[in-house]
Amino acid sequence: GFSMSIYDVTSRSIYLRWPKFSGASSYRVTATAVNAVGHSLLARFSDVTLKGTLTSLIPNTIYAIQAEAIDKNGITLAETQIMQSTAPDIPVIDQAYSKLSNSITVEWRAVPGATSYLLTAQDGDSFIETVVTNSPGTVTGLKPATLYRITIRSVNSGGKSQPSPFRKAKTVLAAPILSVSSPSCESIAVSWKAVYMAAGFSVSLMRSDGLGRMLKENTTNTSLIFTNLDPGTLYTIKAYAWNVNGIPGDDFAYNQRTSPNAPADVQVAFNSGTLRAIVSWMPTEGALTYSVTASSGLLKLKCNTSSASCMVPSLQCGSEYYISVTAYNDAGSSKPTDAVSLKTIPCAPVNISIEEDEPGHLLVSWSSINFGHYYVVFVKSDDGLEVHCNTSHTQCHFQSDCGFTYFISVFAYNKAGQSPLGDVFNYTTAPCCPSDFRAVFVSSDTVQVTWGPVRGAEMYQTRAVGWSSMALCNDTATACTLSALQCDTHYNITVYSFSEARGSNTSCASKYVATAPCSPEIKNISKEALSVISVHWQSNNEEATYIVTARGEAGLWHCTSSGNSCTLINLPCGSAFSVSAIARSPAGQSLPSYSVPLETAPCCPNDLILTQVTQSVTNISWSVGTGAQTYETALESPKGQAKCHTLQNYCLLGCITCSTNYTVSLKAISETGLTSSCTYQGYSSSACCPSGVKLYRLGNNDIRVYWRASDETINYNTDLHGSKGNFTCTPSSGLSHCDITEIPCGDVYTVVVSPVTDKGLKLTFCPKKIYS
């Protein structure tokens, strides 16, 4: 339970402590050097002493230290032992000096056994310690221009030696903190605050690229200006302070570029279309950016760029700008270049007025414009044709035509170019007058006037003035019908043109037009002969020729007279006519008179055809007789008569005797009862069919047909029809039988014996026989 501890070690001392041991009246401590023969140290301490110091030891030596607790009888009650090395020997400072304002460097001779050294700089009550491994060593974190007491201790694993004898050393002056600027492109100004304990300052300047010579100035002031430098060039500035002994302090380095020189060869190109200016210049040394300023009065426009050109937008027309360029770098700006004057394009002319001082002439005028050297007026008509006027005055004259809309633009010009497009004005001249109007239709109470369309006219007014009346017609079309006029009367007619923009053209010329004659009135129609009709009317016009027209489905028949009657001849049969009269004069033709009906007797049919249907029935057909409604036909012979009255154009007549000659007659009757009797060529009925037809078999493929002839002068024909073929047999004249050979057996045949007509036609109504 007895132990010992070390609480401090120096080069020649070891400091011990132990706890109080019960029963001990004293303590004995023995220190024996481990590697130094015969060197040991014995010390005794009373029972109230619980710590002790072993001195006069050998530096940098390991000692075996034994502590014993001894009672009053000298008997050792307890003991303990530890190993401890002393610190290295005390080093000696050779020199201490300061090169930087915050540090002091110390040099000494090495001490055997030291693994490191502890440097101490003391300023009054404050001190700073630094551990270093060997000489020289530097203490940092010090105050500039301050006197310090410097000591050093050697250190090993055992502990630290006692401080060495002190040396005094003073830190050098602090470096001046520079404020640097380039007030001009050829100078650099350097200033600084006062440095504690400084007696003077040294400032040097040199190009950072090493070219040229170094400039150096010594001064007791706190500012300097270096002149005659290169513009836009990077310089390195170094400065330090020295004390009264001439010892320099820390130095301070700073890089500063001189401000650039003003750009040279400034060129300005003006774009009149966009109102922009392109400003260019020769690049200047050391310039990082450029600023272009365009000033006009209180208005300033700026453009910044890093290249050697810049576009200044949004210039105003009709203005003069003074343009300068300033170069910039991190040192500042150059002087602005000499201003270059730029006059922009003139503004668009204003107060434009257009008037038609006389028909066919336009006068365009406007107000004078700043910087407008001359003006060009463009006049474009709505048909695409454009003319222009170039003048230095403020008005222009143009030829104009009626009915055109002219679009007028006025531009001002100067050396910079053309002004922007201002307001485009339009001026519409009065519409043209219809000069070729004519009366294309004139009746007794109506005149239709037409004309070609004219330019600029949106509406037309046609005015007809007579001796006792006037008529008006307004329309957008190029035709007008004037109605409710008096027949056989002269009117003064004028066509006026209108437009919404310019109103009416009242200078249009007039023409005289006469209306057509008044309508005649038919008083009487008389039939002078079968195809001759006289028409009488009442004349009511001064100078007119009258034309009577019979109008029907058959066509038109006319007669003409300047009196009050005329005769129509050669009217066709079976026709209904409407007879009217008109009056005609150079002014036109009257409306027709009221019509009077006229009817001629119906026409006889041109064609009449009789067809034998059976041996006793005949069909009569005929073409239509013009004007006929019903027909009455008759066949007459000594043997009898057959009649038929019908609405149709055919009829079946019965009770006809075969082989008999007949006379044929027909009557055509109109709706009103007019009748035409028609005669035609006679008609013979067909021969009679044979009787007693019999068939005999001559062989498997042959038959003979017998009959009894009604007249020996008639020729007959035999037809045999079956599913396997058709066969015909015509016997010699006068015979009443016929043989048909080589017919297929096993078939059913239809056999017909018919008389043959004069024209060689076969009759189809004779009776048929079946033969199997």
mmCIF file of N, CA, C and O in Angstrom, residues 687-691 693 695 705-711 713-721 726-740 750-769:
data_model
loop_
_atom_site.group_PDB
_atom_site.id
_atom_site.type_symbol
_atom_site.label_atom_id
_atom_site.label_comp_id
_atom_site.label_asym_id
_atom_site.label_seq_id
_atom_site.Cartn_x
_atom_site.Cartn_y
_atom_site.Cartn_z
ATOM 1 N N ALA A 687 -107.854 -10.941 -150.645
ATOM 2 C CA ALA A 687 -108.484 -12.161 -151.177
ATOM 3 C C ALA A 687 -108.994 -13.018 -150.041
ATOM 4 O O ALA A 687 -108.509 -12.941 -148.907
ATOM 5 N N CYS A 688 -109.961 -13.907 -150.377
ATOM 6 C CA CYS A 688 -110.566 -14.766 -149.355
ATOM 7 C C CYS A 688 -109.665 -15.951 -149.068
ATOM 8 O O CYS A 688 -108.915 -16.416 -149.941
ATOM 9 N N CYS A 689 -109.662 -16.436 -147.806
ATOM 10 C CA CYS A 689 -108.865 -17.598 -147.402
ATOM 11 C C CYS A 689 -109.443 -18.861 -148.067
ATOM 12 O O CYS A 689 -110.653 -18.951 -148.298
ATOM 13 N N PRO A 690 -108.560 -19.900 -148.365
ATOM 14 C CA PRO A 690 -109.073 -21.144 -148.963
ATOM 15 C C PRO A 690 -109.883 -21.925 -147.931
ATOM 16 O O PRO A 690 -109.735 -21.735 -146.723
ATOM 17 N N SER A 691 -110.719 -22.848 -148.459
ATOM 18 C CA SER A 691 -111.546 -23.709 -147.587
ATOM 19 C C SER A 691 -111.207 -25.148 -147.888
ATOM 20 O O SER A 691 -110.545 -25.458 -148.875
ATOM 21 N N VAL A 693 -109.172 -27.344 -146.253
ATOM 22 C CA VAL A 693 -107.761 -27.695 -146.187
ATOM 23 C C VAL A 693 -107.637 -29.076 -145.558
ATOM 24 O O VAL A 693 -108.182 -29.335 -144.480
ATOM 25 N N LEU A 695 -104.714 -32.681 -145.149
ATOM 26 C CA LEU A 695 -103.312 -33.081 -145.202
ATOM 27 C C LEU A 695 -103.253 -34.596 -145.339
ATOM 28 O O LEU A 695 -103.990 -35.350 -144.650
ATOM 29 N N VAL A 705 -100.617 -31.186 -148.925
ATOM 30 C CA VAL A 705 -101.672 -30.325 -148.397
ATOM 31 C C VAL A 705 -102.642 -30.012 -149.539
ATOM 32 O O VAL A 705 -102.219 -29.559 -150.617
ATOM 33 N N TYR A 706 -103.992 -30.255 -149.294
ATOM 34 C CA TYR A 706 -105.047 -29.953 -150.281
ATOM 35 C C TYR A 706 -105.885 -28.816 -149.737
ATOM 36 O O TYR A 706 -106.046 -28.664 -148.531
ATOM 37 N N TRP A 707 -106.475 -27.984 -150.657
ATOM 38 C CA TRP A 707 -107.431 -26.950 -150.284
ATOM 39 C C TRP A 707 -108.376 -26.668 -151.426
ATOM 40 O O TRP A 707 -108.127 -27.068 -152.563
ATOM 41 N N ARG A 708 -109.432 -25.897 -151.104
ATOM 42 C CA ARG A 708 -110.390 -25.525 -152.160
ATOM 43 C C ARG A 708 -110.263 -24.033 -152.353
ATOM 44 O O ARG A 708 -110.513 -23.232 -151.445
ATOM 45 N N ALA A 709 -109.849 -23.606 -153.557
ATOM 46 C CA ALA A 709 -109.566 -22.203 -153.837
ATOM 47 C C ALA A 709 -110.842 -21.421 -153.992
ATOM 48 O O ALA A 709 -111.822 -21.926 -154.556
ATOM 49 N N SER A 710 -110.876 -20.175 -153.457
ATOM 50 C CA SER A 710 -112.035 -19.294 -153.613
ATOM 51 C C SER A 710 -112.056 -18.645 -154.984
ATOM 52 O O SER A 710 -113.097 -18.206 -155.460
ATOM 53 N N ASP A 711 -110.874 -18.566 -155.615
ATOM 54 C CA ASP A 711 -110.775 -17.963 -156.954
ATOM 55 C C ASP A 711 -109.566 -18.597 -157.618
ATOM 56 O O ASP A 711 -108.479 -18.659 -157.033
ATOM 57 N N THR A 713 -107.736 -17.609 -159.857
ATOM 58 C CA THR A 713 -106.651 -16.690 -160.255
ATOM 59 C C THR A 713 -105.753 -16.305 -159.089
ATOM 60 O O THR A 713 -104.788 -15.573 -159.272
ATOM 61 N N ILE A 714 -106.116 -16.816 -157.927
ATOM 62 C CA ILE A 714 -105.337 -16.431 -156.743
ATOM 63 C C ILE A 714 -104.252 -17.463 -156.495
ATOM 64 O O ILE A 714 -104.519 -18.677 -156.579
ATOM 65 N N ASN A 715 -103.056 -17.004 -156.159
ATOM 66 C CA ASN A 715 -101.949 -17.884 -155.776
ATOM 67 C C ASN A 715 -101.951 -18.047 -154.244
ATOM 68 O O ASN A 715 -102.297 -17.130 -153.510
ATOM 69 N N TYR A 716 -101.565 -19.277 -153.819
ATOM 70 C CA TYR A 716 -101.553 -19.591 -152.382
ATOM 71 C C TYR A 716 -100.149 -20.022 -151.949
ATOM 72 O O TYR A 716 -99.358 -20.510 -152.751
ATOM 73 N N ASN A 717 -100.003 -19.943 -150.681
ATOM 74 C CA ASN A 717 -98.696 -20.299 -150.079
ATOM 75 C C ASN A 717 -98.967 -21.150 -148.850
ATOM 76 O O ASN A 717 -99.881 -20.855 -148.055
ATOM 77 N N THR A 718 -98.175 -22.245 -148.727
ATOM 78 C CA THR A 718 -98.350 -23.151 -147.578
ATOM 79 C C THR A 718 -97.127 -23.020 -146.657
ATOM 80 O O THR A 718 -95.990 -23.134 -147.114
ATOM 81 N N ASP A 719 -97.400 -22.812 -145.336
ATOM 82 C CA ASP A 719 -96.322 -22.709 -144.329
ATOM 83 C C ASP A 719 -96.499 -23.808 -143.301
ATOM 84 O O ASP A 719 -97.615 -24.047 -142.809
ATOM 85 N N LEU A 720 -95.418 -24.507 -143.035
ATOM 86 C CA LEU A 720 -95.397 -25.599 -142.065
ATOM 87 C C LEU A 720 -94.407 -25.209 -140.953
ATOM 88 O O LEU A 720 -93.230 -25.008 -141.205
ATOM 89 N N HIS A 721 -94.906 -25.102 -139.677
ATOM 90 C CA HIS A 721 -94.071 -24.662 -138.538
ATOM 91 C C HIS A 721 -94.033 -25.755 -137.485
ATOM 92 O O HIS A 721 -95.079 -26.256 -137.055
ATOM 93 N N ASN A 726 -88.974 -24.978 -139.834
ATOM 94 C CA ASN A 726 -90.054 -24.320 -140.568
ATOM 95 C C ASN A 726 -89.882 -24.605 -142.065
ATOM 96 O O ASN A 726 -88.761 -24.535 -142.586
ATOM 97 N N PHE A 727 -91.024 -24.877 -142.719
ATOM 98 C CA PHE A 727 -90.983 -25.271 -144.148
ATOM 99 C C PHE A 727 -92.065 -24.510 -144.896
ATOM 100 O O PHE A 727 -93.129 -24.206 -144.361
ATOM 101 N N THR A 728 -91.762 -24.189 -146.141
ATOM 102 C CA THR A 728 -92.672 -23.419 -146.987
ATOM 103 C C THR A 728 -92.804 -24.116 -148.337
ATOM 104 O O THR A 728 -91.807 -24.614 -148.885
ATOM 105 N N CYS A 729 -94.031 -24.018 -148.862
ATOM 106 C CA CYS A 729 -94.283 -24.631 -150.184
ATOM 107 C C CYS A 729 -95.189 -23.691 -150.970
ATOM 108 O O CYS A 729 -96.233 -23.268 -150.471
ATOM 109 N N THR A 730 -94.758 -23.319 -152.156
ATOM 110 C CA THR A 730 -95.555 -22.455 -153.046
ATOM 111 C C THR A 730 -95.835 -23.229 -154.334
ATOM 112 O O THR A 730 -94.907 -23.515 -155.121
ATOM 113 N N PRO A 731 -97.116 -23.612 -154.574
ATOM 114 C CA PRO A 731 -97.415 -24.435 -155.771
ATOM 115 C C PRO A 731 -97.434 -23.559 -157.031
ATOM 116 O O PRO A 731 -97.429 -22.343 -156.964
ATOM 117 N N SER A 732 -97.441 -24.220 -158.113
ATOM 118 C CA SER A 732 -97.552 -23.511 -159.400
ATOM 119 C C SER A 732 -98.919 -22.869 -159.506
ATOM 120 O O SER A 732 -99.880 -23.254 -158.825
ATOM 121 N N SER A 733 -99.012 -21.803 -160.317
ATOM 122 C CA SER A 733 -100.270 -21.062 -160.446
ATOM 123 C C SER A 733 -101.372 -21.983 -160.937
ATOM 124 O O SER A 733 -101.178 -22.787 -161.873
ATOM 125 N N GLY A 734 -102.525 -21.881 -160.309
ATOM 126 C CA GLY A 734 -103.698 -22.667 -160.704
ATOM 127 C C GLY A 734 -103.842 -23.964 -159.946
ATOM 128 O O GLY A 734 -104.905 -24.584 -159.993
ATOM 129 N N LEU A 735 -102.818 -24.473 -159.247
ATOM 130 C CA LEU A 735 -102.910 -25.725 -158.504
ATOM 131 C C LEU A 735 -103.503 -25.454 -157.137
ATOM 132 O O LEU A 735 -103.328 -24.384 -156.559
ATOM 133 N N SER A 736 -104.190 -26.481 -156.551
ATOM 134 C CA SER A 736 -104.789 -26.351 -155.230
ATOM 135 C C SER A 736 -104.210 -27.358 -154.261
ATOM 136 O O SER A 736 -104.872 -27.825 -153.345
ATOM 137 N N HIS A 737 -102.987 -27.828 -154.485
ATOM 138 C CA HIS A 737 -102.297 -28.676 -153.522
ATOM 139 C C HIS A 737 -100.808 -28.385 -153.592
ATOM 140 O O HIS A 737 -100.326 -27.764 -154.561
ATOM 141 N N CYS A 738 -100.135 -28.910 -152.561
ATOM 142 C CA CYS A 738 -98.681 -28.644 -152.481
ATOM 143 C C CYS A 738 -98.054 -29.767 -151.673
ATOM 144 O O CYS A 738 -98.627 -30.189 -150.643
ATOM 145 N N ASP A 739 -96.896 -30.286 -152.122
ATOM 146 C CA ASP A 739 -96.179 -31.352 -151.432
ATOM 147 C C ASP A 739 -94.978 -30.763 -150.672
ATOM 148 O O ASP A 739 -94.191 -29.991 -151.249
ATOM 149 N N ILE A 740 -94.868 -31.223 -149.411
ATOM 150 C CA ILE A 740 -93.726 -30.789 -148.580
ATOM 151 C C ILE A 740 -92.958 -32.037 -148.199
ATOM 152 O O ILE A 740 -93.528 -32.964 -147.588
ATOM 153 N N THR A 750 -97.784 -26.911 -137.299
ATOM 154 C CA THR A 750 -98.908 -26.027 -137.575
ATOM 155 C C THR A 750 -98.879 -25.683 -139.052
ATOM 156 O O THR A 750 -97.855 -25.175 -139.546
ATOM 157 N N VAL A 751 -99.997 -25.902 -139.736
ATOM 158 C CA VAL A 751 -100.054 -25.719 -141.193
ATOM 159 C C VAL A 751 -101.040 -24.601 -141.496
ATOM 160 O O VAL A 751 -102.166 -24.591 -140.972
ATOM 161 N N VAL A 752 -100.589 -23.600 -142.306
ATOM 162 C CA VAL A 752 -101.427 -22.471 -142.711
ATOM 163 C C VAL A 752 -101.331 -22.320 -144.224
ATOM 164 O O VAL A 752 -100.222 -22.275 -144.779
ATOM 165 N N VAL A 753 -102.540 -22.218 -144.900
ATOM 166 C CA VAL A 753 -102.589 -21.966 -146.352
ATOM 167 C C VAL A 753 -103.170 -20.575 -146.513
ATOM 168 O O VAL A 753 -104.293 -20.305 -146.055
ATOM 169 N N SER A 754 -102.375 -19.636 -147.117
ATOM 170 C CA SER A 754 -102.775 -18.241 -147.218
ATOM 171 C C SER A 754 -102.665 -17.776 -148.658
ATOM 172 O O SER A 754 -101.752 -18.199 -149.389
ATOM 173 N N PRO A 755 -103.633 -16.909 -149.080
ATOM 174 C CA PRO A 755 -103.478 -16.308 -150.405
ATOM 175 C C PRO A 755 -102.312 -15.313 -150.386
ATOM 176 O O PRO A 755 -102.004 -14.728 -149.345
ATOM 177 N N VAL A 756 -101.693 -15.142 -151.539
ATOM 178 C CA VAL A 756 -100.570 -14.228 -151.669
ATOM 179 C C VAL A 756 -101.060 -12.976 -152.379
ATOM 180 O O VAL A 756 -101.707 -13.052 -153.428
ATOM 181 N N THR A 757 -100.765 -11.789 -151.775
ATOM 182 C CA THR A 757 -101.230 -10.523 -152.349
ATOM 183 C C THR A 757 -100.382 -10.154 -153.543
ATOM 184 O O THR A 757 -99.354 -10.805 -153.828
ATOM 185 N N ASP A 758 -100.816 -9.071 -154.203
ATOM 186 C CA ASP A 758 -100.057 -8.603 -155.374
ATOM 187 C C ASP A 758 -98.639 -8.183 -155.009
ATOM 188 O O ASP A 758 -97.730 -8.267 -155.824
ATOM 189 N N LYS A 759 -98.504 -7.723 -153.789
ATOM 190 C CA LYS A 759 -97.181 -7.271 -153.350
ATOM 191 C C LYS A 759 -96.342 -8.399 -152.761
ATOM 192 O O LYS A 759 -95.256 -8.177 -152.251
ATOM 193 N N GLY A 760 -96.885 -9.656 -152.824
ATOM 194 C CA GLY A 760 -96.122 -10.797 -152.318
ATOM 195 C C GLY A 760 -96.213 -10.981 -150.834
ATOM 196 O O GLY A 760 -95.500 -11.800 -150.274
ATOM 197 N N LEU A 761 -97.129 -10.255 -150.160
ATOM 198 C CA LEU A 761 -97.260 -10.382 -148.713
ATOM 199 C C LEU A 761 -98.151 -11.564 -148.374
ATOM 200 O O LEU A 761 -99.103 -11.868 -149.095
ATOM 201 N N LYS A 762 -97.892 -12.197 -147.268
ATOM 202 C CA LYS A 762 -98.702 -13.307 -146.792
ATOM 203 C C LYS A 762 -99.712 -12.779 -145.790
ATOM 204 O O LYS A 762 -99.381 -11.950 -144.940
ATOM 205 N N LEU A 763 -100.944 -13.309 -145.865
ATOM 206 C CA LEU A 763 -101.963 -12.952 -144.888
ATOM 207 C C LEU A 763 -101.803 -13.844 -143.675
ATOM 208 O O LEU A 763 -101.517 -15.033 -143.786
ATOM 209 N N THR A 764 -102.018 -13.262 -142.496
ATOM 210 C CA THR A 764 -101.756 -14.012 -141.253
ATOM 211 C C THR A 764 -103.030 -14.413 -140.541
ATOM 212 O O THR A 764 -102.957 -14.983 -139.448
ATOM 213 N N PHE A 765 -104.190 -14.104 -141.128
ATOM 214 C CA PHE A 765 -105.405 -14.362 -140.368
ATOM 215 C C PHE A 765 -106.156 -15.604 -140.858
ATOM 216 O O PHE A 765 -107.265 -15.880 -140.422
ATOM 217 N N CYS A 766 -105.604 -16.400 -141.851
ATOM 218 C CA CYS A 766 -106.277 -17.619 -142.328
ATOM 219 C C CYS A 766 -106.174 -18.697 -141.258
ATOM 220 O O CYS A 766 -105.227 -18.716 -140.462
ATOM 221 N N PRO A 767 -107.114 -19.658 -141.205
ATOM 222 C CA PRO A 767 -107.145 -20.674 -140.141
ATOM 223 C C PRO A 767 -105.956 -21.628 -140.230
ATOM 224 O O PRO A 767 -105.391 -21.827 -141.290
ATOM 225 N N LYS A 768 -105.578 -22.218 -139.036
ATOM 226 C CA LYS A 768 -104.426 -23.097 -138.915
ATOM 227 C C LYS A 768 -104.906 -24.527 -138.696
ATOM 228 O O LYS A 768 -105.920 -24.772 -138.043
ATOM 229 N N LYS A 769 -104.101 -25.505 -139.199
ATOM 230 C CA LYS A 769 -104.335 -26.941 -139.004
ATOM 231 C C LYS A 769 -103.172 -27.514 -138.210
ATOM 232 O O LYS A 769 -102.023 -27.094 -138.393
#
